């Protein structure tokens, strides 16, 4: 019962944490915040845990552990509910677009007129392996469901239930689309609150058998039931907790733990490993979305359906391999090191799976179609749109017939449109004609141009390699954890796990990963030095 309850708590926590990572792009668009601030928000998800984790690990082992876990689950659920509150406090999402009036008219956008032509509990070492593998596998399955939940919510419009969906002119593939990010937090918070219920009814400690039963006994005979005929039990008496004595022993106990060289080396190795793993899990969906031109919903779906299950399978398989071959501490260390080395070596092949930049007029290519790679604001203007007096603060992309994306219909030189809503097509686009081999009255449609052909061919290989490397690296997860447990004294296990969690979440967190990712992703922000507009400023992301 305790194992089932603990697995469910691990699942709910992992689901909440991974859902946060799946909403990174949605939050950036909705609240117009930079990537480094998103990293701080993601890191703050663990701040409350980090402040007390070392003390809880030490004192929790001496107090009523199930109830302490229950309190933690309740607090975590309240925090998850709070994450959704900005949606209800702020107003409705306003799309920064050139289609603003209730009649979907594009008139009066700028002095360049656009005229519409239509009105349309660990025990012994052997028994601990299956339990550890089970809990860690469940903890990895949680992120899979978190990303699947993120995929589902990303398909729903952010203000669903408050606006008429027929009036929404953008699709999930549009760079301005924001999904119902808040809905997932409410669901994750409810699941986390449910996970606290079983712990309130568990005893402080489980009954301990006085005599080991025969291995041939049926499962019904080996249940932990008081006065069971299968075995005699001894209920541990609940001794009153002496907080003064525990406080006095805390520092010597901590000194004894940190004096273990094997533990310190393991701590340093896992911190380095967590740096890469957490950064990968956090930003891989965003990388897939921006680099390979996939929607946020599809990127989260792929993470939840393909990548994360491979990690869960690797964790479970690692526990099975360690149990089958009876690996000792040295064998577990060699196995974990070998799998990590092989997995990271395979990751180097990602460097050969790049894509060419998206063609955006005035940013990656000039208005004549030649490579430009200029990120100056004035490069957005050309002779073809010089008389339109367009705004450079607006990201309202359109795709020209020539395969080039333009920042807005105005900057594309379009002067008229036909159709309504998502079916609107812009005509008489001077800049589209200027970049074409055969100049004509070319048109442009709403949204960015589709991904490049070479990306469509490379993307399946990228996902296959990602799954393989993730599986191989995760094979060493369970042996690595057992190495942690076996290299320390039994009475120090709880504190050791707590210090390990504190170190990996503090030094292995992704806050400093964010700025690196932002610098690599050639992000050009328009209007950051100008006065604010009626809607949030948009970002042009070119990878």
Short mmCIF file of C-alpha atoms in Angstrom, two decimals:
data_model
loop_
_atom_site.label_atom_id
_atom_site.label_comp_id
_atom_site.label_asym_id
_atom_site.label_seq_id
_atom_site.Cartn_x
_atom_site.Cartn_y
_atom_site.Cartn_z
CA UNK A 1 0.00 0.00 0.00
CA UNK A 2 2.79 2.41 0.91
CA UNK A 3 4.61 1.64 -2.34
CA UNK A 4 1.45 2.30 -4.37
CA UNK A 5 0.77 5.57 -2.56
CA UNK A 6 4.39 6.69 -2.92
CA UNK A 7 4.40 5.84 -6.63
CA UNK A 8 1.23 7.85 -7.15
CA UNK A 9 2.77 10.82 -5.29
CA UNK A 10 5.89 10.58 -7.46
CA UNK A 11 3.67 10.41 -10.53
CA UNK A 12 1.66 13.50 -9.60
CA UNK A 13 4.77 15.53 -8.76
CA UNK A 14 6.49 14.54 -12.01
CA UNK A 15 3.33 15.32 -13.97
CA UNK A 16 3.13 18.84 -12.49
CA UNK A 17 6.80 19.55 -13.09
CA UNK A 18 6.82 18.32 -16.68
CA UNK A 19 3.61 20.18 -17.49
CA UNK A 20 5.37 23.38 -16.46
CA UNK A 21 8.07 22.64 -19.02
CA UNK A 22 5.48 21.97 -21.73
CA UNK A 23 3.95 25.43 -21.25
CA UNK A 24 7.17 27.45 -21.72
CA UNK A 25 6.28 28.74 -25.19
CA UNK A 26 2.68 29.42 -24.19
CA UNK A 27 3.71 31.54 -21.20
CA UNK A 28 6.27 33.49 -23.24
CA UNK A 29 3.63 34.43 -25.77
CA UNK A 30 0.80 35.07 -23.33
CA UNK A 31 2.67 37.35 -20.94
CA UNK A 32 5.41 38.56 -23.31
CA UNK A 33 8.25 37.49 -21.04
CA UNK A 34 11.80 36.51 -22.07
CA UNK A 35 13.23 33.00 -21.87
CA UNK A 36 15.52 33.74 -18.93
CA UNK A 37 12.52 34.77 -16.81
CA UNK A 38 10.73 31.56 -17.77
CA UNK A 39 13.78 29.68 -16.50
CA UNK A 40 13.55 31.49 -13.17
CA UNK A 41 9.84 30.66 -12.94
CA UNK A 42 10.56 27.02 -13.72
CA UNK A 43 13.33 27.00 -11.13
CA UNK A 44 11.06 28.56 -8.51
CA UNK A 45 8.84 25.48 -8.84
CA UNK A 46 11.31 23.79 -6.50
CA UNK A 47 12.30 26.71 -4.25
CA UNK A 48 9.94 25.80 -1.41
CA UNK A 49 11.19 22.23 -1.55
CA UNK A 50 14.82 23.28 -1.51
CA UNK A 51 14.42 25.47 1.58
CA UNK A 52 13.40 22.57 3.81
CA UNK A 53 14.42 19.38 2.02
CA UNK A 54 17.56 18.68 4.06
CA UNK A 55 15.76 19.14 7.38
CA UNK A 56 12.71 17.19 6.27
CA UNK A 57 14.93 14.32 5.10
CA UNK A 58 16.63 14.18 8.50
CA UNK A 59 13.70 14.79 10.84
CA UNK A 60 11.17 13.07 8.61
CA UNK A 61 12.94 9.75 9.09
CA UNK A 62 12.33 10.07 12.84
CA UNK A 63 8.77 11.42 12.72
CA UNK A 64 5.53 10.24 11.09
CA UNK A 65 6.73 9.95 7.50
CA UNK A 66 3.39 9.20 5.78
CA UNK A 67 1.74 12.28 7.30
CA UNK A 68 4.75 14.46 6.43
CA UNK A 69 4.46 13.25 2.81
CA UNK A 70 0.73 14.00 2.89
CA UNK A 71 1.35 17.57 4.06
CA UNK A 72 3.92 17.99 1.30
CA UNK A 73 1.44 16.78 -1.34
CA UNK A 74 -1.22 19.21 -0.10
CA UNK A 75 1.21 22.14 -0.20
CA UNK A 76 2.39 21.13 -3.68
CA UNK A 77 -1.19 20.99 -4.95
CA UNK A 78 -1.89 24.48 -3.58
CA UNK A 79 1.22 25.77 -5.36
CA UNK A 80 0.07 24.15 -8.62
CA UNK A 81 -3.36 25.78 -8.31
CA UNK A 82 -1.66 29.15 -7.76
CA UNK A 83 0.23 28.72 -11.05
CA UNK A 84 -3.11 28.99 -12.89
CA UNK A 85 -4.23 32.16 -11.10
CA UNK A 86 -2.64 34.69 -13.53
CA UNK A 87 -5.11 33.54 -16.19
CA UNK A 88 -8.08 34.57 -14.03
CA UNK A 89 -6.45 37.77 -12.75
CA UNK A 90 -5.37 39.12 -16.16
CA UNK A 91 -7.73 40.06 -18.93
CA UNK A 92 -8.40 38.18 -22.14
CA UNK A 93 -5.57 37.45 -24.56
CA UNK A 94 -5.30 40.11 -27.25
CA UNK A 95 -3.75 38.95 -30.49
CA UNK A 96 -1.38 41.53 -31.93
CA UNK A 97 -2.70 41.34 -35.44
CA UNK A 98 -3.70 43.45 -38.35
CA UNK A 99 -7.18 41.94 -38.26
CA UNK A 100 -8.67 43.78 -35.29
CA UNK A 101 -12.28 44.82 -35.80
CA UNK A 102 -15.29 42.63 -35.20
CA UNK A 103 -15.90 42.56 -38.94
CA UNK A 104 -12.42 41.15 -39.60
CA UNK A 105 -11.62 44.25 -41.62
CA UNK A 106 -7.98 45.18 -42.17
CA UNK A 107 -8.74 48.79 -43.00
CA UNK A 108 -7.03 51.60 -41.13
CA UNK A 109 -4.12 49.42 -40.06
CA UNK A 110 -1.68 51.95 -41.42
CA UNK A 111 -1.56 54.83 -43.91
CA UNK A 112 -0.97 52.14 -46.56
CA UNK A 113 -4.64 51.09 -47.12
CA UNK A 114 -5.77 47.48 -47.25
CA UNK A 115 -9.23 47.23 -48.82
CA UNK A 116 -11.40 44.18 -48.32
CA UNK A 117 -13.21 43.12 -51.46
CA UNK A 118 -15.64 40.77 -49.69
CA UNK A 119 -18.03 41.02 -46.81
CA UNK A 120 -17.55 37.33 -45.92
CA UNK A 121 10.30 1.91 2.34
CA UNK A 122 13.57 0.30 1.56
CA UNK A 123 14.31 -3.17 3.05
CA UNK A 124 17.23 -5.44 2.22
CA UNK A 125 19.32 -4.80 -0.86
CA UNK A 126 17.77 -7.48 -3.04
CA UNK A 127 14.15 -6.62 -2.30
CA UNK A 128 14.87 -2.93 -2.68
CA UNK A 129 15.77 -3.23 -6.37
CA UNK A 130 12.24 -3.95 -7.69
CA UNK A 131 10.73 -1.27 -5.43
CA UNK A 132 13.29 1.32 -6.48
CA UNK A 133 12.88 0.45 -10.14
CA UNK A 134 9.09 0.63 -9.79
CA UNK A 135 9.07 4.04 -8.06
CA UNK A 136 11.62 5.54 -10.45
CA UNK A 137 9.77 4.17 -13.47
CA UNK A 138 6.50 5.67 -12.21
CA UNK A 139 8.35 8.94 -11.61
CA UNK A 140 9.42 8.93 -15.27
CA UNK A 141 5.96 7.96 -16.54
CA UNK A 142 4.63 11.10 -14.84
CA UNK A 143 6.44 13.44 -17.25
CA UNK A 144 5.03 11.45 -20.17
CA UNK A 145 1.51 12.21 -19.04
CA UNK A 146 2.56 15.78 -18.24
CA UNK A 147 3.68 16.37 -21.82
CA UNK A 148 0.57 14.63 -23.17
CA UNK A 149 -1.56 16.93 -21.02
CA UNK A 150 0.47 19.85 -22.35
CA UNK A 151 -0.19 18.68 -25.91
CA UNK A 152 -3.93 18.50 -25.28
CA UNK A 153 -4.14 21.92 -23.62
CA UNK A 154 -1.99 23.51 -26.35
CA UNK A 155 -4.67 22.61 -28.89
CA UNK A 156 -7.33 24.49 -26.92
CA UNK A 157 -7.44 28.27 -27.20
CA UNK A 158 -6.34 30.12 -24.07
CA UNK A 159 -9.72 31.82 -23.58
CA UNK A 160 -11.84 28.80 -24.46
CA UNK A 161 -15.20 29.08 -22.77
CA UNK A 162 -14.98 32.87 -22.68
CA UNK A 163 -14.89 33.74 -26.39
CA UNK A 164 -16.64 32.55 -29.51
CA UNK A 165 -14.15 30.27 -31.24
CA UNK A 166 -15.55 31.31 -34.62
CA UNK A 167 -14.07 34.76 -34.07
CA UNK A 168 -10.54 33.39 -33.46
CA UNK A 169 -8.62 33.93 -36.67
CA UNK A 170 -5.46 31.97 -35.85
CA UNK A 171 -4.68 28.25 -35.62
CA UNK A 172 -2.35 26.26 -33.32
CA UNK A 173 0.30 26.44 -36.06
CA UNK A 174 0.34 30.24 -35.87
CA UNK A 175 3.23 31.85 -34.00
CA UNK A 176 0.74 33.92 -31.97
CA UNK A 177 -1.40 30.99 -30.80
CA UNK A 178 -1.61 30.51 -27.04
CA UNK A 179 -3.15 27.32 -25.70
CA UNK A 180 -5.19 26.79 -22.53
CA UNK A 181 -2.06 26.54 -20.38
CA UNK A 182 -3.99 27.25 -17.17
CA UNK A 183 -6.28 24.24 -17.55
CA UNK A 184 -3.44 21.77 -17.14
CA UNK A 185 -2.37 23.32 -13.84
CA UNK A 186 -5.87 22.86 -12.43
CA UNK A 187 -5.89 19.20 -13.50
CA UNK A 188 -2.36 18.58 -12.16
CA UNK A 189 -3.23 20.30 -8.86
CA UNK A 190 -6.31 18.10 -8.42
CA UNK A 191 -4.28 14.93 -9.07
CA UNK A 192 -1.60 16.02 -6.60
CA UNK A 193 -4.25 16.73 -3.95
CA UNK A 194 -5.68 13.24 -4.48
CA UNK A 195 -2.24 11.70 -3.97
CA UNK A 196 -2.16 13.04 -0.39
CA UNK A 197 -5.24 11.11 0.72
CA UNK A 198 -3.75 7.59 1.21
CA UNK A 199 -0.88 8.83 3.40
CA UNK A 200 -3.24 10.14 6.08
CA UNK A 201 -4.40 6.57 6.79
CA UNK A 202 -1.01 4.82 6.87
CA UNK A 203 0.73 3.95 10.16
CA UNK A 204 4.01 5.48 11.20
CA UNK A 205 5.86 2.23 10.42
CA UNK A 206 5.02 -1.08 8.81
CA UNK A 207 4.90 -4.33 10.80
CA UNK A 208 8.15 -6.29 10.73
CA UNK A 209 8.15 -10.10 10.39
CA UNK A 210 10.01 -11.91 13.19
CA UNK A 211 10.69 -14.97 11.04
CA UNK A 212 11.16 -14.93 7.30
CA UNK A 213 8.43 -16.84 5.56
CA UNK A 214 8.96 -19.49 2.95
CA UNK A 215 9.34 -18.10 -0.55
CA UNK A 216 6.71 -20.52 -1.80
CA UNK A 217 3.97 -18.84 0.21
CA UNK A 218 1.21 -17.20 -1.75
CA UNK A 219 0.90 -13.43 -1.85
CA UNK A 220 -2.24 -13.58 0.28
CA UNK A 221 -0.24 -15.21 3.08
CA UNK A 222 2.43 -12.53 3.08
CA UNK A 223 0.25 -9.47 3.51
CA UNK A 224 1.07 -7.10 6.33
CA UNK A 225 -2.03 -7.89 8.35
CA UNK A 226 -1.89 -7.99 12.10
CA UNK A 227 -2.37 -11.51 13.58
CA UNK A 228 -1.95 -13.07 10.14
CA UNK A 229 -1.55 -16.88 10.43
CA UNK A 230 1.20 -16.88 7.81
CA UNK A 231 3.77 -15.19 10.02
CA UNK A 232 4.23 -13.49 13.30
CA UNK A 233 4.47 -9.73 13.28
CA UNK A 234 5.96 -7.20 15.52
CA UNK A 235 4.55 -3.68 15.50
CA UNK A 236 7.25 -1.18 16.23
CA UNK A 237 6.32 0.89 19.26
CA UNK A 238 6.00 4.58 18.53
CA UNK A 239 8.63 6.30 20.61
CA UNK A 240 8.09 9.97 21.45
CA UNK A 241 10.25 12.23 19.28
CA UNK A 242 12.96 14.16 21.11
CA UNK A 243 13.42 17.25 18.95
CA UNK A 244 16.19 18.66 21.13
CA UNK A 245 18.25 15.48 20.76
CA UNK A 246 17.61 15.36 16.99
CA UNK A 247 18.75 18.97 16.58
CA UNK A 248 21.88 18.23 18.60
CA UNK A 249 22.73 15.22 16.41
CA UNK A 250 22.00 16.92 13.07
CA UNK A 251 25.38 18.63 12.51
CA UNK A 252 27.52 15.57 13.50
CA UNK A 253 25.34 13.38 11.28
CA UNK A 254 25.73 15.79 8.35
CA UNK A 255 29.50 15.92 8.91
CA UNK A 256 29.66 12.13 8.93
CA UNK A 257 27.74 11.95 5.64
CA UNK A 258 29.80 14.59 3.83
CA UNK A 259 32.98 12.87 4.99
CA UNK A 260 32.19 9.88 2.75
CA UNK A 261 34.39 10.34 -0.39
CA UNK A 262 32.34 7.92 -2.50
CA UNK A 263 29.18 9.87 -1.73
CA UNK A 264 30.83 13.20 -2.61
CA UNK A 265 32.11 11.85 -5.95
CA UNK A 266 28.67 10.45 -6.74
CA UNK A 267 27.14 13.82 -5.86
CA UNK A 268 29.46 15.69 -8.24
CA UNK A 269 28.85 13.23 -11.09
CA UNK A 270 25.07 13.38 -10.79
CA UNK A 271 25.10 17.20 -10.66
CA UNK A 272 26.97 17.29 -13.97
CA UNK A 273 24.59 14.73 -15.45
CA UNK A 274 21.49 16.55 -14.23
CA UNK A 275 22.73 19.75 -15.89
CA UNK A 276 22.41 18.15 -19.31
CA UNK A 277 19.31 16.06 -18.65
CA UNK A 278 17.18 18.84 -17.14
CA UNK A 279 18.24 21.26 -19.83
CA UNK A 280 17.30 18.73 -22.49
CA UNK A 281 13.88 17.91 -21.03
CA UNK A 282 13.06 21.58 -20.46
CA UNK A 283 14.02 22.94 -23.86
CA UNK A 284 13.71 20.02 -26.24
CA UNK A 285 9.99 20.72 -26.94
CA UNK A 286 10.81 24.37 -27.65
CA UNK A 287 13.75 23.32 -29.83
CA UNK A 288 11.54 20.94 -31.81
CA UNK A 289 8.93 23.65 -32.20
CA UNK A 290 11.25 26.42 -33.36
CA UNK A 291 13.99 24.53 -35.19
CA UNK A 292 11.88 21.91 -36.99
CA UNK A 293 8.74 24.04 -37.41
CA UNK A 294 6.42 21.81 -35.35
CA UNK A 295 3.48 23.12 -33.34
CA UNK A 296 3.69 23.27 -29.55
CA UNK A 297 1.01 20.58 -29.33
CA UNK A 298 2.91 18.17 -31.59
CA UNK A 299 6.24 18.83 -29.84
CA UNK A 300 4.72 17.99 -26.45
CA UNK A 301 2.95 14.96 -27.91
CA UNK A 302 6.20 13.57 -29.28
CA UNK A 303 7.94 14.09 -25.94
CA UNK A 304 5.12 12.36 -24.07
CA UNK A 305 4.50 9.49 -26.49
CA UNK A 306 8.01 8.67 -27.69
CA UNK A 307 10.85 10.20 -25.72
CA UNK A 308 9.72 9.94 -22.10
CA UNK A 309 8.47 6.31 -22.39
CA UNK A 310 11.94 5.38 -23.67
CA UNK A 311 13.41 6.86 -20.48
CA UNK A 312 10.91 4.94 -18.32
CA UNK A 313 11.74 1.71 -20.13
CA UNK A 314 15.43 2.37 -19.63
CA UNK A 315 14.98 2.97 -15.89
CA UNK A 316 13.02 -0.24 -15.46
CA UNK A 317 15.40 -2.27 -17.63
CA UNK A 318 18.37 -0.98 -15.64
CA UNK A 319 16.82 -2.29 -12.42
CA UNK A 320 16.10 -5.67 -14.01
CA UNK A 321 19.67 -5.96 -15.34
CA UNK A 322 21.16 -5.08 -11.97
CA UNK A 323 18.99 -7.65 -10.19
CA UNK A 324 19.60 -10.40 -12.76
CA UNK A 325 23.38 -10.06 -12.79
CA UNK A 326 23.61 -9.20 -9.07
CA UNK A 327 25.82 -6.17 -9.64
CA UNK A 328 27.76 -4.95 -6.63
CA UNK A 329 28.70 -1.31 -5.95
CA UNK A 330 31.65 -1.35 -8.37
CA UNK A 331 29.65 -3.16 -11.05
CA UNK A 332 26.77 -0.68 -10.73
CA UNK A 333 29.20 2.24 -11.03
CA UNK A 334 30.81 0.78 -14.17
CA UNK A 335 27.43 0.04 -15.73
CA UNK A 336 26.08 3.55 -15.05
CA UNK A 337 29.27 5.16 -16.35
CA UNK A 338 29.29 3.04 -19.52
CA UNK A 339 25.66 3.74 -20.43
CA UNK A 340 26.06 7.49 -19.81
CA UNK A 341 29.24 7.66 -21.90
CA UNK A 342 27.64 5.80 -24.81
CA UNK A 343 24.47 7.90 -24.64
CA UNK A 344 26.33 11.20 -24.65
CA UNK A 345 28.53 10.01 -27.52
CA UNK A 346 25.41 9.32 -29.59
CA UNK A 347 24.13 12.80 -28.74
CA UNK A 348 27.02 14.33 -30.67
CA UNK A 349 25.31 13.24 -33.89
CA UNK A 350 22.61 15.84 -33.23
CA UNK A 351 25.09 18.41 -34.53
CA UNK A 352 24.72 16.91 -38.01
CA UNK A 353 20.93 17.19 -37.99
CA UNK A 354 20.47 20.90 -38.45
CA UNK A 355 18.14 22.85 -40.71
CA UNK A 356 18.59 25.95 -42.76
CA UNK A 357 17.15 29.17 -41.40
CA UNK A 358 13.56 30.09 -42.07
CA UNK A 359 13.38 32.71 -44.81
CA UNK A 360 12.07 35.87 -43.18
CA UNK A 361 12.28 39.02 -45.29
CA UNK A 362 14.52 41.64 -43.74
CA UNK A 363 15.98 39.24 -41.16
CA UNK A 364 17.46 36.10 -42.67
CA UNK A 365 17.01 37.08 -46.31
CA UNK A 366 16.72 40.41 -48.07
CA UNK A 367 13.57 41.55 -49.81
CA UNK A 368 15.11 40.43 -53.08
CA UNK A 369 15.52 36.87 -51.79
CA UNK A 370 19.27 36.99 -51.17
CA UNK A 371 20.86 35.88 -47.87
CA UNK A 372 20.89 38.82 -45.51
CA UNK A 373 21.32 37.68 -41.89
CA UNK A 374 20.81 41.19 -40.58
CA UNK A 375 19.11 41.78 -37.26
CA UNK A 376 18.89 45.56 -37.45
CA UNK A 377 15.42 47.05 -37.14
CA UNK A 378 15.82 49.18 -40.26
CA UNK A 379 16.42 46.07 -42.38
CA UNK A 380 12.68 45.35 -42.18
CA UNK A 381 12.00 48.26 -44.53
CA UNK A 382 12.57 48.28 -48.26
CA UNK A 383 11.54 50.23 -51.34
CA UNK A 384 8.53 47.96 -51.80
CA UNK A 385 7.00 48.99 -48.46
CA UNK A 386 8.58 52.42 -47.96
CA UNK A 387 5.33 54.27 -48.65
CA UNK A 388 3.25 52.25 -46.19
CA UNK A 389 4.68 53.61 -42.93
CA UNK A 390 4.49 50.15 -41.34
CA UNK A 391 5.05 49.44 -37.67
CA UNK A 392 8.19 47.49 -36.79
CA UNK A 393 6.75 46.47 -33.42
CA UNK A 394 4.21 44.02 -34.81
CA UNK A 395 4.70 40.31 -35.45
CA UNK A 396 1.78 39.35 -37.68
CA UNK A 397 3.45 36.95 -40.15
CA UNK A 398 2.20 36.16 -43.63
CA UNK A 399 3.57 33.65 -46.09
CA UNK A 400 4.18 34.83 -49.62
CA UNK A 401 3.76 32.66 -52.68
CA UNK A 402 7.53 32.81 -53.11
CA UNK A 403 8.04 30.84 -49.87
CA UNK A 404 9.31 33.83 -47.87
CA UNK A 405 7.75 34.83 -44.54
CA UNK A 406 7.04 38.53 -44.01
CA UNK A 407 6.76 40.13 -40.58
CA UNK A 408 3.33 41.63 -41.35
CA UNK A 409 1.03 42.16 -44.36
CA UNK A 410 2.01 45.82 -44.33
CA UNK A 411 5.73 45.01 -44.56
CA UNK A 412 4.90 42.61 -47.39
CA UNK A 413 3.50 45.61 -49.27
CA UNK A 414 -0.02 44.17 -49.50
CA UNK A 415 -2.79 46.65 -50.28
CA UNK A 416 -5.95 44.50 -50.40
CA UNK A 417 -7.39 41.22 -49.15
CA UNK A 418 -10.13 38.73 -49.89
CA UNK A 419 -11.88 36.30 -47.57
CA UNK A 420 -12.48 36.42 -43.84
CA UNK A 421 -10.87 35.02 -40.72
CA UNK A 422 -8.44 32.18 -41.18
CA UNK A 423 -9.17 32.04 -44.91
CA UNK A 424 -8.07 35.61 -45.56
CA UNK A 425 -5.62 36.05 -48.46
CA UNK A 426 -3.71 39.28 -49.08
CA UNK A 427 -3.32 40.58 -52.63
CA UNK A 428 -1.19 43.10 -54.52
CA UNK A 429 1.84 42.40 -52.30
CA UNK A 430 4.66 44.43 -53.84
CA UNK A 431 7.44 42.86 -51.74
CA UNK A 432 6.36 39.33 -52.66
CA UNK A 433 6.52 40.28 -56.31
CA UNK A 434 9.93 41.94 -55.89
CA UNK A 435 11.48 38.70 -54.60
CA UNK A 436 9.94 36.51 -57.28
CA UNK A 437 11.62 35.36 -60.46
CA UNK A 438 8.57 36.35 -62.48
CA UNK A 439 7.11 39.48 -60.88
CA UNK A 440 3.34 39.47 -60.85
CA UNK A 441 0.41 40.31 -58.63
CA UNK A 442 1.43 37.75 -56.03
CA UNK A 443 -0.49 37.03 -52.82
CA UNK A 444 0.28 36.12 -49.20
CA UNK A 445 -1.64 34.02 -46.69
CA UNK A 446 -1.89 34.27 -42.92
CA UNK A 447 0.81 32.62 -40.82
CA UNK A 448 4.42 31.62 -41.33
CA UNK A 449 5.54 29.51 -44.25
CA UNK A 450 5.71 25.76 -43.73
CA UNK A 451 8.99 24.15 -42.58
CA UNK A 452 11.75 23.60 -45.07
CA UNK A 453 11.92 20.33 -47.00
CA UNK A 454 15.27 19.33 -45.55
CA UNK A 455 13.84 19.65 -42.03
CA UNK A 456 11.01 17.26 -42.86
CA UNK A 457 13.57 14.67 -43.94
CA UNK A 458 15.91 15.16 -40.98
CA UNK A 459 13.29 15.34 -38.24
CA UNK A 460 12.45 11.56 -38.09
CA UNK A 461 16.16 10.75 -37.73
CA UNK A 462 16.44 13.36 -35.00
CA UNK A 463 13.59 11.76 -33.04
CA UNK A 464 14.96 8.22 -33.55
CA UNK A 465 18.40 9.21 -32.28
CA UNK A 466 16.82 11.11 -29.41
CA UNK A 467 14.87 8.05 -28.29
CA UNK A 468 17.89 5.74 -28.57
CA UNK A 469 20.23 8.03 -26.63
CA UNK A 470 17.60 8.68 -23.94
CA UNK A 471 17.04 4.94 -23.46
CA UNK A 472 20.76 4.17 -23.18
CA UNK A 473 21.44 6.99 -20.71
CA UNK A 474 18.47 6.06 -18.52
CA UNK A 475 19.66 2.45 -18.26
CA UNK A 476 22.12 3.64 -15.63
CA UNK A 477 19.47 5.49 -13.60
CA UNK A 478 18.44 2.70 -11.21
CA UNK A 479 21.99 1.27 -10.76
CA UNK A 480 23.16 4.82 -10.04
CA UNK A 481 20.54 5.29 -7.35
CA UNK A 482 21.39 1.93 -5.78
CA UNK A 483 25.02 3.03 -5.74
CA UNK A 484 23.93 6.01 -3.65
CA UNK A 485 22.07 3.79 -1.21
CA UNK A 486 24.81 1.18 -0.83
CA UNK A 487 27.75 3.51 -0.29
CA UNK A 488 26.41 4.97 2.96
CA UNK A 489 25.31 3.69 6.35
CA UNK A 490 21.64 2.67 6.69
CA UNK A 491 20.91 5.35 9.30
CA UNK A 492 22.16 8.04 6.88
CA UNK A 493 20.08 6.99 3.87
CA UNK A 494 17.25 9.51 4.31
CA UNK A 495 19.62 12.43 4.85
CA UNK A 496 21.83 11.32 1.95
CA UNK A 497 18.89 11.22 -0.45
CA UNK A 498 17.76 14.64 0.80
CA UNK A 499 21.19 16.25 0.34
CA UNK A 500 21.46 14.62 -3.09
CA UNK A 501 18.09 16.05 -4.10
CA UNK A 502 19.01 19.47 -2.73
CA UNK A 503 22.32 19.53 -4.63
CA UNK A 504 20.92 18.32 -7.96
CA UNK A 505 17.95 20.67 -7.89
CA UNK A 506 20.07 23.66 -6.91
CA UNK A 507 23.23 23.16 -8.97
CA UNK A 508 21.69 20.98 -11.66
CA UNK A 509 18.75 23.26 -12.32
CA UNK A 510 18.26 24.97 -15.67
CA UNK A 511 18.25 28.67 -14.69
CA UNK A 512 21.65 29.32 -16.27
CA UNK A 513 20.72 27.11 -19.21
CA UNK A 514 18.11 29.66 -20.21
CA UNK A 515 20.41 32.52 -21.16
CA UNK A 516 22.59 30.19 -23.23
CA UNK A 517 19.54 28.92 -25.09
CA UNK A 518 18.29 32.46 -25.63
CA UNK A 519 21.64 33.57 -27.06
CA UNK A 520 21.84 30.60 -29.44
CA UNK A 521 18.26 31.01 -30.66
CA UNK A 522 18.59 34.14 -32.80
CA UNK A 523 15.63 35.89 -31.17
CA UNK A 524 14.88 39.35 -32.43
CA UNK A 525 12.51 41.34 -30.28
CA UNK A 526 10.69 44.18 -31.95
CA UNK A 527 9.63 47.28 -30.14
CA UNK A 528 11.45 46.64 -26.87
CA UNK A 529 12.66 50.22 -26.79
CA UNK A 530 9.50 51.82 -28.09
CA UNK A 531 6.20 52.65 -26.46
CA UNK A 532 3.82 49.79 -25.79
CA UNK A 533 1.08 48.88 -28.22
CA UNK A 534 -2.44 47.63 -27.69
CA UNK A 535 -1.23 44.06 -27.40
CA UNK A 536 1.90 42.27 -26.25
CA UNK A 537 4.98 42.65 -28.39
CA UNK A 538 5.82 39.57 -30.35
CA UNK A 539 9.13 37.84 -30.95
CA UNK A 540 10.51 36.58 -34.19
CA UNK A 541 12.25 33.27 -33.56
CA UNK A 542 14.64 32.13 -36.25
CA UNK A 543 16.75 29.03 -35.80
#
